Amino acid sequence: MRPFDYFAPETLDEAISILRRRGDGGRLLAGGTDLVVRMKEGGLRPPYVVSLRKLSELRGIEFSEAEGLRIGAMTDMATIASSPIIRERFPILADGAALVGSVQTRNMATVGGNLCNAAPSADMAPPLLAVDAVARIAGAQGWRDVPLQEFFLAPGETVLQNGDILVELRVPTPPRGSGGFYLRHTPRQEMDIAVVGVGALVTLPNGDIEQARVALGAVAPVPMRAHQAEAVLAGKPVSDEVIARAAAIASQEAQPISDVRGSAAFRRELVRVLTERSLRGAVERAGASAP
Amino acid sequence: MSKHPIRLTVNGGQYELAVEPHRTLLDVVREELRLTGSKEGCGTGDCGACSMIVDGRLVTSCLMLAVEADGSDIQTIEGLACDGRLHPLQQAFIDYGAVQCGFCTPGMIMAAKALLDSDPHPSFEEVQRGLAGNLCRCTGYTKIIEAVMVAARQEAL
Ligand SMILES: Cc1cc2nc3c(=O)[nH]c(=O)nc-3n(C[C@H](O)[C@H](O)[C@H](O)COP(=O)(O)OP(=O)(O)OC[C@H]3O[C@@H](n4cnc5c(N)ncnc54)[C@H](O)[C@@H]3O)c2cc1C
Ligand code: FES
Ligand code: FES
């Protein structure tokens, strides 16, 4: 690793003013599981690094029926996967967090880092897209809220400008009778990157699908929603046929590439299979959460 | 680049050091503190040979900057034996043939310790999962998992 200047500010304001003062090229450090690897092996040489570790504004998980869920950007995967409120009300988020890396990775890797790194395969992206998460960002220009759907621009690129910090994610309270599920395909059971990941969320207040979300990872330049598949599901009673149709449409909506992890055709087929499975998982959980 | 003062507690001992920000916790523990039990296999978080317990949580110290560990309480493999007696995990690794070349062993034992600290009676699958971030090129894992299961039973006695 090349030398760099290091700052560990104690407040968000201080962090933002360091970024403003030092200008372009600096990097924010969260858990370091992407950044330190890139600085060691990827040739990334930031002149300065700002650690987010002391910023209490970026920590914590809170929930209320009125306000919904708030997850601080510095929350690590192990904490998300084991949080009682997330497991009870947002199990799709626990699914994603529990799949990331190893015990060691999950203790270090943060949700903010996962999103800001903007890998197409990021395992928290489809789950958070499926629950309509909103990114709350602080920067030199003040605060702004960006729906996660608009957050990713390209592989490794987000709406964050130099000087911006992702502070937290806000998730609305799920309607009664909703359930979500995330799963991925990897050649190895643990410690692998998703070839395809699919998150699904359904709301079944009385047996019919009132609303559905299907979010896909690793099959396009950015994590994406399969809007047409969602539209097919909305308003229909749950059936094998409608799930199969939605899955087939999702696989057409995907824009996969071929790479070492799989060919485009294989990924399309995986989208179909995994969309079916995640929709079934979501329906089952919605049933369990219905009164 | 300027050095930053940090304070570490390592295996109960207090250390005050000045470190350059680009040095990892693994480098500093090995090269400054001369505790060379923790190994560098990959340097990129994939093999677990550098595993340490930092503030009660298992991490890959090759991906943690030493400056980020300022103020932390760190356990490494050197801290497990007590008054000349090996930790039950260490003894079980020897007794059950879970060590061959030994390169993965310090990290493997720290991962096993972190697992047993949080779950004293893991199932076979839970041990597999708890050690999934630790690679071993020699043993084939069976004996390692067996040793951890045995140590878990002994600690319960
Ligand atoms: C062994 C290993 C296994 C892995 N397995 C998986 C896996 O299964 N699934 C998966 O999705 N990922 C995996 N990863 C990748 C990585 O662990 C995750 O993407 C992780 O969530 C990144 O978070 P971090 O806190 O470590 O981010 P960092 O590395 O600290 O930061 C990543 C990037 O985001 C920026 N950033 C971080 N926080 C903020 C913020 N609050 N505001 C603005 N910018 C910010 C940083 O500047 C940097 O550019 C793995 C990595 C390793 C080393
Ligand atoms: S050396 Fe740290 S994980 Fe391999
Ligand atoms: S004993 Fe040689 S790598 Fe595990």
Short mmCIF file of C-alpha atoms and ligand atoms in Angstrom, two decimals:
data_model
loop_
_atom_site.label_atom_id
_atom_site.label_comp_id
_atom_site.label_asym_id
_atom_site.label_seq_id
_atom_site.Cartn_x
_atom_site.Cartn_y
_atom_site.Cartn_z
CA MET A 1 0.00 0.00 0.00
CA ARG A 2 1.18 3.53 -0.79
CA PRO A 3 1.35 6.06 2.06
CA PHE A 4 -1.54 8.50 2.48
CA ASP A 5 -2.71 11.13 4.92
CA TYR A 6 -5.21 9.80 7.41
CA PHE A 7 -8.00 11.55 9.25
CA ALA A 8 -10.41 10.14 11.81
CA PRO A 9 -12.91 12.96 12.42
CA GLU A 10 -15.29 12.75 15.37
CA THR A 11 -18.27 14.44 13.74
CA LEU A 12 -19.96 14.47 10.38
CA ASP A 13 -19.38 18.23 10.02
CA GLU A 14 -15.70 17.76 10.63
CA ALA A 15 -15.56 14.94 8.06
CA ILE A 16 -17.30 17.08 5.45
CA SER A 17 -15.00 20.00 6.06
CA ILE A 18 -11.92 17.78 5.68
CA LEU A 19 -13.28 16.56 2.34
CA ARG A 20 -13.95 20.11 1.25
CA ARG A 21 -10.53 21.34 2.35
CA ARG A 22 -8.53 18.49 0.83
CA GLY A 23 -10.57 18.17 -2.34
CA ASP A 24 -10.45 15.54 -5.07
CA GLY A 25 -9.06 12.05 -4.84
CA GLY A 26 -9.62 11.28 -1.16
CA ARG A 27 -11.40 8.14 -0.03
CA LEU A 28 -13.78 7.42 2.79
CA LEU A 29 -12.91 4.35 4.81
CA ALA A 30 -15.66 2.22 6.34
CA GLY A 31 -14.88 -1.47 6.97
CA GLY A 32 -12.07 -1.44 4.41
CA THR A 33 -12.96 -4.81 2.90
CA ASP A 34 -13.23 -3.31 -0.57
CA LEU A 35 -11.11 -0.19 -0.19
CA VAL A 36 -8.04 -1.72 1.47
CA VAL A 37 -8.04 -4.57 -1.06
CA ARG A 38 -8.11 -2.04 -3.90
CA MET A 39 -5.37 0.02 -2.29
CA LYS A 40 -3.21 -3.07 -1.88
CA GLU A 41 -3.85 -4.79 -5.17
CA GLY A 42 -5.97 -2.60 -7.40
CA GLY A 43 -3.51 0.23 -7.78
CA LEU A 44 -5.77 2.72 -6.01
CA ARG A 45 -3.59 5.44 -4.46
CA PRO A 46 -5.67 8.05 -2.68
CA PRO A 47 -3.68 11.00 -1.34
CA TYR A 48 -5.79 10.94 1.79
CA VAL A 49 -8.23 8.68 3.61
CA VAL A 50 -11.02 9.79 5.94
CA SER A 51 -12.12 7.14 8.41
CA LEU A 52 -15.82 7.05 9.23
CA ARG A 53 -15.29 4.91 12.30
CA LYS A 54 -15.86 7.59 14.95
CA LEU A 55 -18.98 9.12 13.42
CA SER A 56 -21.85 8.19 15.73
CA GLU A 57 -24.30 9.71 13.19
CA LEU A 58 -23.56 6.77 10.89
CA ARG A 59 -24.27 4.06 13.46
CA GLY A 60 -27.25 2.20 14.78
CA ILE A 61 -30.45 0.48 13.72
CA GLU A 62 -33.79 1.97 14.79
CA PHE A 63 -37.36 1.15 13.94
CA SER A 64 -40.78 2.58 14.68
CA GLU A 65 -44.10 1.89 12.93
CA ALA A 66 -44.49 5.58 12.18
CA GLU A 67 -40.96 6.33 10.99
CA GLY A 68 -39.94 2.98 9.52
CA LEU A 69 -36.43 1.57 9.67
CA ARG A 70 -33.20 3.51 9.87
CA ILE A 71 -29.87 1.76 9.34
CA GLY A 72 -26.69 3.79 9.82
CA ALA A 73 -24.29 3.43 6.90
CA MET A 74 -21.52 2.12 9.19
CA THR A 75 -23.63 -0.82 10.41
CA ASP A 76 -21.78 -4.06 9.69
CA MET A 77 -23.26 -7.17 8.10
CA ALA A 78 -23.05 -9.29 11.26
CA THR A 79 -25.08 -6.71 13.16
CA ILE A 80 -27.69 -6.50 10.40
CA ALA A 81 -27.97 -10.27 10.05
CA SER A 82 -28.52 -10.73 13.79
CA SER A 83 -30.67 -7.67 14.53
CA PRO A 84 -33.97 -8.84 16.07
CA ILE A 85 -36.04 -6.09 14.43
CA ILE A 86 -34.51 -6.74 11.01
CA ARG A 87 -35.01 -10.49 11.32
CA GLU A 88 -38.60 -10.02 12.34
CA ARG A 89 -39.75 -7.22 10.05
CA PHE A 90 -37.16 -7.09 7.22
CA PRO A 91 -35.80 -10.63 6.93
CA ILE A 92 -34.80 -10.00 3.30
CA LEU A 93 -32.12 -7.62 4.60
CA ALA A 94 -30.82 -10.25 7.00
CA ASP A 95 -30.70 -12.73 4.08
CA GLY A 96 -28.38 -10.43 2.13
CA ALA A 97 -26.15 -9.52 5.07
CA ALA A 98 -25.73 -13.16 6.15
CA LEU A 99 -24.42 -14.11 2.69
CA VAL A 100 -21.57 -11.61 2.56
CA GLY A 101 -18.12 -13.20 2.80
CA SER A 102 -17.06 -14.97 5.97
CA VAL A 103 -17.53 -14.34 9.68
CA GLN A 104 -14.53 -12.03 9.48
CA THR A 105 -15.87 -10.15 6.45
CA ARG A 106 -19.30 -9.74 8.01
CA ASN A 107 -17.77 -8.27 11.17
CA MET A 108 -15.97 -5.61 9.12
CA ALA A 109 -18.03 -4.98 5.98
CA THR A 110 -20.61 -2.21 6.30
CA VAL A 111 -23.85 -1.71 4.44
CA GLY A 112 -22.73 1.78 3.37
CA GLY A 113 -19.51 0.38 1.92
CA ASN A 114 -21.42 -2.34 0.11
CA LEU A 115 -23.66 0.21 -1.63
CA CYS A 116 -21.03 2.92 -2.23
CA ASN A 117 -18.59 0.42 -3.70
CA ALA A 118 -21.36 -0.18 -6.25
CA ALA A 119 -20.38 -3.64 -7.43
CA PRO A 120 -23.17 -5.00 -9.66
CA SER A 121 -23.07 -8.10 -7.43
CA ALA A 122 -23.33 -6.28 -4.06
CA ASP A 123 -25.48 -8.53 -1.89
CA MET A 124 -27.24 -5.73 0.02
CA ALA A 125 -28.37 -3.94 -3.13
CA PRO A 126 -31.24 -6.19 -4.33
CA PRO A 127 -32.71 -6.57 -0.82
CA LEU A 128 -32.60 -2.82 -0.20
CA LEU A 129 -34.04 -2.08 -3.66
CA ALA A 130 -36.86 -4.50 -2.96
CA VAL A 131 -37.84 -2.70 0.26
CA ASP A 132 -37.76 0.75 -1.39
CA ALA A 133 -34.82 2.03 0.63
CA VAL A 134 -33.84 5.67 0.43
CA ALA A 135 -30.23 6.79 0.82
CA ARG A 136 -29.73 9.83 3.03
CA ILE A 137 -26.62 11.69 1.99
CA ALA A 138 -24.77 14.55 3.66
CA GLY A 139 -22.43 16.78 1.71
CA ALA A 140 -21.06 20.23 1.28
CA GLN A 141 -24.40 21.25 -0.30
CA GLY A 142 -26.39 19.98 2.72
CA TRP A 143 -28.59 16.91 2.99
CA ARG A 144 -30.44 15.04 0.29
CA ASP A 145 -32.48 11.87 -0.03
CA VAL A 146 -32.00 9.62 -3.05
CA PRO A 147 -34.19 6.57 -3.67
CA LEU A 148 -31.85 3.59 -3.99
CA GLN A 149 -33.22 2.97 -7.48
CA GLU A 150 -31.50 6.18 -8.59
CA PHE A 151 -28.36 5.70 -6.49
CA PHE A 152 -26.29 3.47 -8.80
CA LEU A 153 -24.97 4.92 -12.08
CA ALA A 154 -22.45 2.37 -13.37
CA PRO A 155 -20.18 -0.32 -11.97
CA GLY A 156 -18.29 1.37 -9.14
CA GLU A 157 -20.16 4.63 -9.66
CA THR A 158 -22.99 6.18 -7.66
CA VAL A 159 -24.68 9.56 -7.38
CA LEU A 160 -22.25 10.45 -4.58
CA GLN A 161 -20.09 13.42 -5.49
CA ASN A 162 -16.72 14.14 -4.03
CA GLY A 163 -17.46 15.44 -0.53
CA ASP A 164 -20.65 13.42 -0.06
CA ILE A 165 -21.11 10.89 2.71
CA LEU A 166 -23.84 8.26 2.82
CA VAL A 167 -25.19 8.67 6.33
CA GLU A 168 -28.04 6.20 6.56
CA LEU A 169 -30.71 4.19 4.79
CA ARG A 170 -34.37 4.72 5.44
CA VAL A 171 -36.87 1.97 4.76
CA PRO A 172 -40.63 2.51 4.99
CA THR A 173 -42.61 0.25 7.33
CA PRO A 174 -43.71 -2.73 5.28
CA PRO A 175 -47.47 -2.95 4.75
CA ARG A 176 -49.40 -5.66 6.56
CA GLY A 177 -48.95 -9.09 5.00
CA SER A 178 -45.65 -8.44 3.24
CA GLY A 179 -42.75 -10.79 2.97
CA GLY A 180 -39.36 -10.57 1.32
CA PHE A 181 -36.65 -13.00 0.39
CA TYR A 182 -33.14 -12.75 -1.10
CA LEU A 183 -30.98 -15.51 -2.48
CA ARG A 184 -28.06 -15.81 -4.84
CA HIS A 185 -26.20 -18.36 -6.85
CA THR A 186 -22.52 -18.93 -6.18
CA PRO A 187 -20.41 -21.89 -7.27
CA ARG A 188 -19.12 -22.24 -3.71
CA GLN A 189 -21.36 -22.22 -0.66
CA GLU A 190 -19.40 -19.57 1.23
CA MET A 191 -16.93 -16.84 0.38
CA ASP A 192 -17.93 -16.21 -3.20
CA ILE A 193 -19.39 -13.40 -5.25
CA ALA A 194 -22.92 -13.70 -6.61
CA VAL A 195 -23.24 -14.90 -10.20
CA VAL A 196 -26.85 -13.76 -9.89
CA GLY A 197 -28.74 -12.46 -6.86
CA VAL A 198 -32.51 -11.97 -6.68
CA GLY A 199 -34.55 -10.20 -4.04
CA ALA A 200 -38.34 -10.40 -4.05
CA LEU A 201 -40.95 -8.71 -1.91
CA VAL A 202 -44.70 -9.32 -2.06
CA THR A 203 -47.60 -7.80 -0.18
CA LEU A 204 -50.54 -10.15 0.21
CA PRO A 205 -53.08 -8.46 2.45
CA ASN A 206 -55.77 -11.01 1.61
CA GLY A 207 -54.32 -13.61 -0.69
CA ASP A 208 -53.95 -11.43 -3.77
CA ILE A 209 -50.64 -9.81 -4.59
CA GLU A 210 -51.26 -6.16 -3.91
CA GLN A 211 -47.72 -5.12 -4.67
CA ALA A 212 -44.54 -6.87 -5.72
CA ARG A 213 -40.88 -5.99 -6.03
CA VAL A 214 -38.28 -7.98 -7.93
CA ALA A 215 -34.67 -6.77 -7.74
CA LEU A 216 -31.75 -8.32 -9.56
CA GLY A 217 -28.03 -8.27 -8.84
CA ALA A 218 -25.03 -9.07 -11.07
CA VAL A 219 -27.06 -9.12 -14.30
CA ALA A 220 -26.70 -5.51 -15.41
CA PRO A 221 -24.17 -2.68 -14.97
CA VAL A 222 -26.02 -1.73 -11.79
CA PRO A 223 -28.37 -3.58 -9.43
CA MET A 224 -31.81 -3.20 -11.00
CA ARG A 225 -35.54 -3.60 -10.47
CA ALA A 226 -37.45 -5.88 -12.86
CA HIS A 227 -40.41 -3.53 -13.30
CA GLN A 228 -42.23 -5.59 -15.90
CA ALA A 229 -42.09 -8.70 -13.76
CA GLU A 230 -43.46 -6.66 -10.87
CA ALA A 231 -46.32 -5.40 -13.05
CA VAL A 232 -47.27 -8.96 -14.02
CA LEU A 233 -47.61 -9.91 -10.38
CA ALA A 234 -49.54 -6.88 -9.15
CA GLY A 235 -53.23 -7.53 -8.55
CA LYS A 236 -53.07 -11.27 -9.26
CA PRO A 237 -53.86 -14.12 -6.91
CA VAL A 238 -50.77 -16.11 -5.98
CA SER A 239 -50.31 -19.06 -8.32
CA ASP A 240 -47.50 -21.13 -9.77
CA GLU A 241 -48.39 -19.78 -13.20
CA VAL A 242 -48.10 -16.12 -12.32
CA ILE A 243 -44.83 -16.71 -10.48
CA ALA A 244 -43.44 -18.61 -13.48
CA ARG A 245 -44.54 -15.84 -15.85
CA ALA A 246 -43.00 -13.12 -13.73
CA ALA A 247 -39.76 -15.10 -13.50
CA ALA A 248 -39.63 -15.56 -17.28
CA ILE A 249 -40.16 -11.83 -17.78
CA ALA A 250 -37.51 -10.93 -15.19
CA SER A 251 -35.02 -13.06 -17.07
CA GLN A 252 -35.79 -11.05 -20.23
CA GLU A 253 -35.41 -7.77 -18.39
CA ALA A 254 -31.94 -8.71 -17.15
CA GLN A 255 -29.03 -7.44 -19.25
CA PRO A 256 -26.31 -9.88 -18.25
CA ILE A 257 -22.80 -10.09 -19.61
CA SER A 258 -20.60 -13.14 -19.98
CA ASP A 259 -17.59 -13.27 -17.71
CA VAL A 260 -15.54 -15.80 -15.76
CA ARG A 261 -18.43 -16.40 -13.38
CA GLY A 262 -20.94 -17.35 -16.03
CA SER A 263 -22.19 -16.75 -19.55
CA ALA A 264 -24.99 -14.32 -20.28
CA ALA A 265 -27.31 -17.19 -21.24
CA PHE A 266 -26.56 -19.03 -18.00
CA ARG A 267 -27.23 -15.86 -16.02
CA ARG A 268 -30.58 -15.35 -17.75
CA GLU A 269 -31.62 -18.86 -16.88
CA LEU A 270 -30.44 -18.31 -13.30
CA VAL A 271 -32.55 -15.16 -13.07
CA ARG A 272 -35.61 -17.19 -14.02
CA VAL A 273 -34.93 -19.96 -11.53
CA LEU A 274 -33.90 -17.67 -8.68
CA THR A 275 -36.80 -15.27 -9.25
CA GLU A 276 -39.22 -18.18 -8.89
CA ARG A 277 -37.52 -19.32 -5.71
CA SER A 278 -37.29 -15.90 -4.15
CA LEU A 279 -40.93 -15.14 -4.97
CA ARG A 280 -41.96 -18.44 -3.35
CA GLY A 281 -39.84 -17.58 -0.31
CA ALA A 282 -41.40 -14.12 -0.15
CA VAL A 283 -44.94 -15.51 -0.43
CA GLU A 284 -44.25 -17.95 2.37
CA ARG A 285 -42.93 -15.23 4.63
CA ALA A 286 -45.83 -12.95 3.76
CA GLY A 287 -48.18 -15.73 4.82
CA ALA A 288 -46.33 -16.16 8.09
CA SER A 289 -46.46 -12.43 8.82
CA ALA A 290 -50.19 -12.05 8.02
CA PRO A 291 -52.38 -11.63 11.09
CA MET B 1 3.75 10.86 5.78
CA SER B 2 3.41 11.50 9.45
CA LYS B 3 3.04 8.79 12.02
CA HIS B 4 -0.02 8.56 14.19
CA PRO B 5 0.11 7.66 17.86
CA ILE B 6 -2.03 4.64 18.72
CA ARG B 7 -2.73 2.66 21.82
CA LEU B 8 -3.38 -1.07 21.62
CA THR B 9 -4.08 -3.71 24.22
CA VAL B 10 -2.72 -6.97 22.86
CA ASN B 11 -3.21 -10.15 24.83
CA GLY B 12 -3.61 -8.04 27.96
CA GLY B 13 -0.42 -6.00 27.44
CA GLN B 14 -0.60 -2.26 26.75
CA TYR B 15 1.32 -0.80 23.85
CA GLU B 16 1.77 2.78 22.70
CA LEU B 17 3.12 3.08 19.21
CA ALA B 18 3.48 5.56 16.39
CA VAL B 19 2.43 4.04 13.07
CA GLU B 20 2.12 5.15 9.49
CA PRO B 21 -1.50 5.08 8.34
CA HIS B 22 -0.91 2.66 5.48
CA ARG B 23 0.33 -0.12 7.73
CA THR B 24 -2.09 -2.89 8.54
CA LEU B 25 -2.78 -4.20 12.01
CA LEU B 26 -1.21 -7.48 10.91
CA ASP B 27 2.03 -5.75 9.87
CA VAL B 28 2.25 -3.77 13.08
CA VAL B 29 1.57 -6.74 15.34
CA ARG B 30 4.09 -8.88 13.51
CA GLU B 31 6.82 -6.33 12.86
CA GLU B 32 6.57 -3.85 15.74
CA LEU B 33 5.26 -6.08 18.50
CA ARG B 34 7.14 -9.10 17.15
CA LEU B 35 4.13 -11.34 17.61
CA THR B 36 4.56 -13.45 14.50
CA GLY B 37 1.95 -16.11 15.22
CA SER B 38 -0.64 -14.44 12.99
CA LYS B 39 0.24 -15.13 9.37
CA GLU B 40 -0.21 -13.36 6.09
CA GLY B 41 -1.53 -15.77 3.49
CA CYS B 42 -3.31 -13.69 0.89
CA GLY B 43 -3.36 -10.15 2.27
CA THR B 44 -6.82 -9.63 0.78
CA GLY B 45 -9.29 -11.08 3.27
CA ASP B 46 -9.73 -14.45 1.59
CA CYS B 47 -7.72 -16.95 3.63
CA GLY B 48 -8.15 -16.06 7.30
CA ALA B 49 -4.54 -16.78 8.27
CA CYS B 50 -4.28 -13.29 9.79
CA SER B 51 -7.45 -13.64 11.92
CA MET B 52 -7.41 -11.80 15.25
CA ILE B 53 -10.14 -10.99 17.73
CA VAL B 54 -10.52 -7.21 17.97
CA ASP B 55 -12.90 -5.93 20.66
CA GLY B 56 -14.48 -9.36 20.81
CA ARG B 57 -14.96 -9.74 17.07
CA LEU B 58 -13.07 -11.87 14.62
CA VAL B 59 -11.46 -9.85 11.82
CA THR B 60 -8.92 -10.33 9.06
CA SER B 61 -6.13 -8.09 10.33
CA CYS B 62 -4.58 -7.82 6.86
CA LEU B 63 -7.51 -5.57 5.85
CA MET B 64 -7.56 -3.45 8.99
CA LEU B 65 -5.34 -0.41 9.17
CA ALA B 66 -3.46 -0.30 12.45
CA VAL B 67 -4.65 3.29 12.99
CA GLU B 68 -8.23 1.98 12.81
CA ALA B 69 -7.51 -0.34 15.73
CA ASP B 70 -6.50 2.57 18.00
CA GLY B 71 -7.95 1.98 21.46
CA SER B 72 -8.86 -1.64 20.75
CA ASP B 73 -8.44 -4.77 22.80
CA ILE B 74 -6.83 -7.41 20.60
CA GLN B 75 -6.35 -11.13 21.07
CA THR B 76 -3.90 -13.09 18.96
CA ILE B 77 -2.85 -16.71 19.05
CA GLU B 78 0.01 -15.83 21.44
CA GLY B 79 -2.52 -14.88 24.11
CA LEU B 80 -4.34 -18.20 24.34
CA ALA B 81 -1.97 -20.34 26.37
CA CYS B 82 -2.17 -19.50 30.04
CA ASP B 83 0.57 -20.16 32.63
CA GLY B 84 2.33 -22.55 30.26
CA ARG B 85 -0.86 -24.52 29.63
CA LEU B 86 -2.27 -24.67 26.16
CA HIS B 87 -5.81 -23.52 25.49
CA PRO B 88 -8.20 -26.47 25.05
CA LEU B 89 -8.47 -25.62 21.35
CA GLN B 90 -4.70 -25.74 20.94
CA GLN B 91 -4.50 -29.04 22.79
CA ALA B 92 -7.33 -30.53 20.75
CA PHE B 93 -5.67 -29.44 17.48
CA ILE B 94 -2.57 -31.35 18.54
CA ASP B 95 -4.40 -34.38 19.88
CA TYR B 96 -6.64 -34.77 16.84
CA GLY B 97 -4.03 -34.18 14.15
CA ALA B 98 -5.58 -30.90 13.00
CA VAL B 99 -2.17 -29.35 12.27
CA GLN B 100 -0.03 -30.25 9.30
CA CYS B 101 2.15 -27.46 7.93
CA GLY B 102 0.63 -25.16 10.56
CA PHE B 103 0.37 -22.01 8.47
CA CYS B 104 -3.41 -21.77 8.78
CA THR B 105 -3.49 -22.93 12.40
CA PRO B 106 -3.21 -19.62 14.30
CA GLY B 107 -6.01 -18.05 12.27
CA MET B 108 -8.06 -21.23 12.38
CA ILE B 109 -7.79 -21.39 16.18
CA MET B 110 -8.72 -17.71 16.56
CA ALA B 111 -11.76 -18.27 14.34
CA ALA B 112 -12.68 -21.34 16.40
CA LYS B 113 -12.24 -19.34 19.61
CA ALA B 114 -14.48 -16.54 18.33
CA LEU B 115 -17.08 -19.15 17.42
CA LEU B 116 -16.99 -20.88 20.82
CA ASP B 117 -17.04 -17.52 22.62
CA SER B 118 -20.38 -16.75 20.98
CA ASP B 119 -21.74 -20.29 20.74
CA PRO B 120 -20.17 -22.79 23.18
CA HIS B 121 -21.98 -25.78 21.65
CA PRO B 122 -21.93 -25.44 17.89
CA SER B 123 -23.18 -28.14 15.58
CA PHE B 124 -20.93 -29.61 12.88
CA GLU B 125 -22.51 -27.26 10.32
CA GLU B 126 -22.07 -24.27 12.60
CA VAL B 127 -18.37 -25.06 12.95
CA GLN B 128 -18.11 -25.37 9.17
CA ARG B 129 -19.77 -22.00 8.76
CA GLY B 130 -17.73 -20.38 11.52
CA LEU B 131 -14.50 -21.49 9.84
CA ALA B 132 -15.59 -20.78 6.26
CA GLY B 133 -13.28 -17.77 6.07
CA ASN B 134 -10.21 -19.84 6.95
CA LEU B 135 -8.51 -21.86 4.26
CA CYS B 136 -6.33 -24.89 4.90
CA ARG B 137 -4.36 -26.41 2.06
CA CYS B 138 -3.25 -29.48 4.02
CA THR B 139 -5.72 -31.15 6.32
CA GLY B 140 -8.94 -31.38 4.36
CA TYR B 141 -10.73 -29.70 7.31
CA THR B 142 -12.23 -32.89 8.79
CA LYS B 143 -9.73 -33.11 11.61
CA ILE B 144 -9.93 -29.38 12.27
CA ILE B 145 -13.68 -29.51 12.69
CA GLU B 146 -13.36 -32.60 14.84
CA ALA B 147 -10.82 -30.84 17.07
CA VAL B 148 -13.11 -27.83 17.50
CA MET B 149 -16.05 -30.07 18.41
CA VAL B 150 -13.89 -31.90 20.97
CA ALA B 151 -12.61 -28.65 22.47
CA ALA B 152 -16.20 -27.40 22.75
CA ARG B 153 -17.17 -30.50 24.71
CA GLN B 154 -14.14 -30.17 27.01
CA GLU B 155 -14.72 -26.51 27.74
CA ALA B 156 -18.19 -27.47 28.88
CA LEU B 157 -16.73 -29.84 31.51
C1 LIG C 1 -13.15 -11.98 1.55
C2 LIG C 1 -14.22 -11.06 1.04
C3 LIG C 1 -15.48 -11.57 0.73
C4 LIG C 1 -16.49 -10.74 0.25
N1 LIG C 1 -17.72 -11.27 -0.02
C5 LIG C 1 -18.73 -10.46 -0.44
C6 LIG C 1 -20.02 -11.01 -0.69
O1 LIG C 1 -20.27 -12.21 -0.52
N2 LIG C 1 -21.00 -10.14 -1.11
C7 LIG C 1 -20.78 -8.82 -1.28
O2 LIG C 1 -21.70 -8.10 -1.63
N3 LIG C 1 -19.55 -8.28 -1.05
C8 LIG C 1 -18.53 -9.07 -0.64
N4 LIG C 1 -17.28 -8.53 -0.41
C9 LIG C 1 -17.05 -7.11 -0.68
C10 LIG C 1 -17.16 -6.19 0.56
O3 LIG C 1 -16.93 -6.91 1.74
C11 LIG C 1 -18.51 -5.51 0.66
O4 LIG C 1 -18.80 -4.79 -0.50
C12 LIG C 1 -18.56 -4.58 1.88
O5 LIG C 1 -19.89 -4.36 2.24
C13 LIG C 1 -17.86 -3.25 1.69
O6 LIG C 1 -18.04 -2.49 2.88
P1 LIG C 1 -16.83 -1.85 3.68
O7 LIG C 1 -17.41 -1.24 4.90
O8 LIG C 1 -15.74 -2.81 3.89
O9 LIG C 1 -16.41 -0.73 2.64
P2 LIG C 1 -15.01 -0.01 2.36
O10 LIG C 1 -14.08 -0.94 1.73
O11 LIG C 1 -14.55 0.71 3.58
O12 LIG C 1 -15.52 1.08 1.30
C14 LIG C 1 -15.98 0.70 0.02
C15 LIG C 1 -16.19 1.94 -0.82
O13 LIG C 1 -17.32 2.68 -0.38
C16 LIG C 1 -16.96 3.98 0.04
N5 LIG C 1 -17.76 4.25 1.24
C17 LIG C 1 -17.85 3.44 2.32
N6 LIG C 1 -18.74 3.95 3.22
C18 LIG C 1 -19.20 5.11 2.68
C19 LIG C 1 -20.14 6.09 3.12
N7 LIG C 1 -20.79 5.96 4.28
N8 LIG C 1 -20.37 7.15 2.32
C20 LIG C 1 -19.72 7.28 1.13
N9 LIG C 1 -18.83 6.39 0.65
C21 LIG C 1 -18.57 5.30 1.42
C22 LIG C 1 -15.48 3.94 0.26
O14 LIG C 1 -14.88 5.18 0.06
C23 LIG C 1 -15.03 2.92 -0.76
O15 LIG C 1 -14.89 3.52 -2.01
C24 LIG C 1 -16.24 -9.35 0.08
C25 LIG C 1 -14.97 -8.83 0.40
C26 LIG C 1 -13.98 -9.66 0.88
C27 LIG C 1 -12.64 -9.08 1.23
S1 FES C 2 -3.86 -12.83 5.06
FE1 FES C 2 -5.60 -11.87 5.81
S2 FES C 2 -7.16 -13.08 5.03
FE2 FES C 2 -5.44 -13.93 4.05
S1 FES C 3 -2.15 -27.16 8.07
FE1 FES C 3 -1.19 -26.45 6.28
S2 FES C 3 -2.60 -24.94 5.62
FE2 FES C 3 -3.65 -25.86 7.21
#
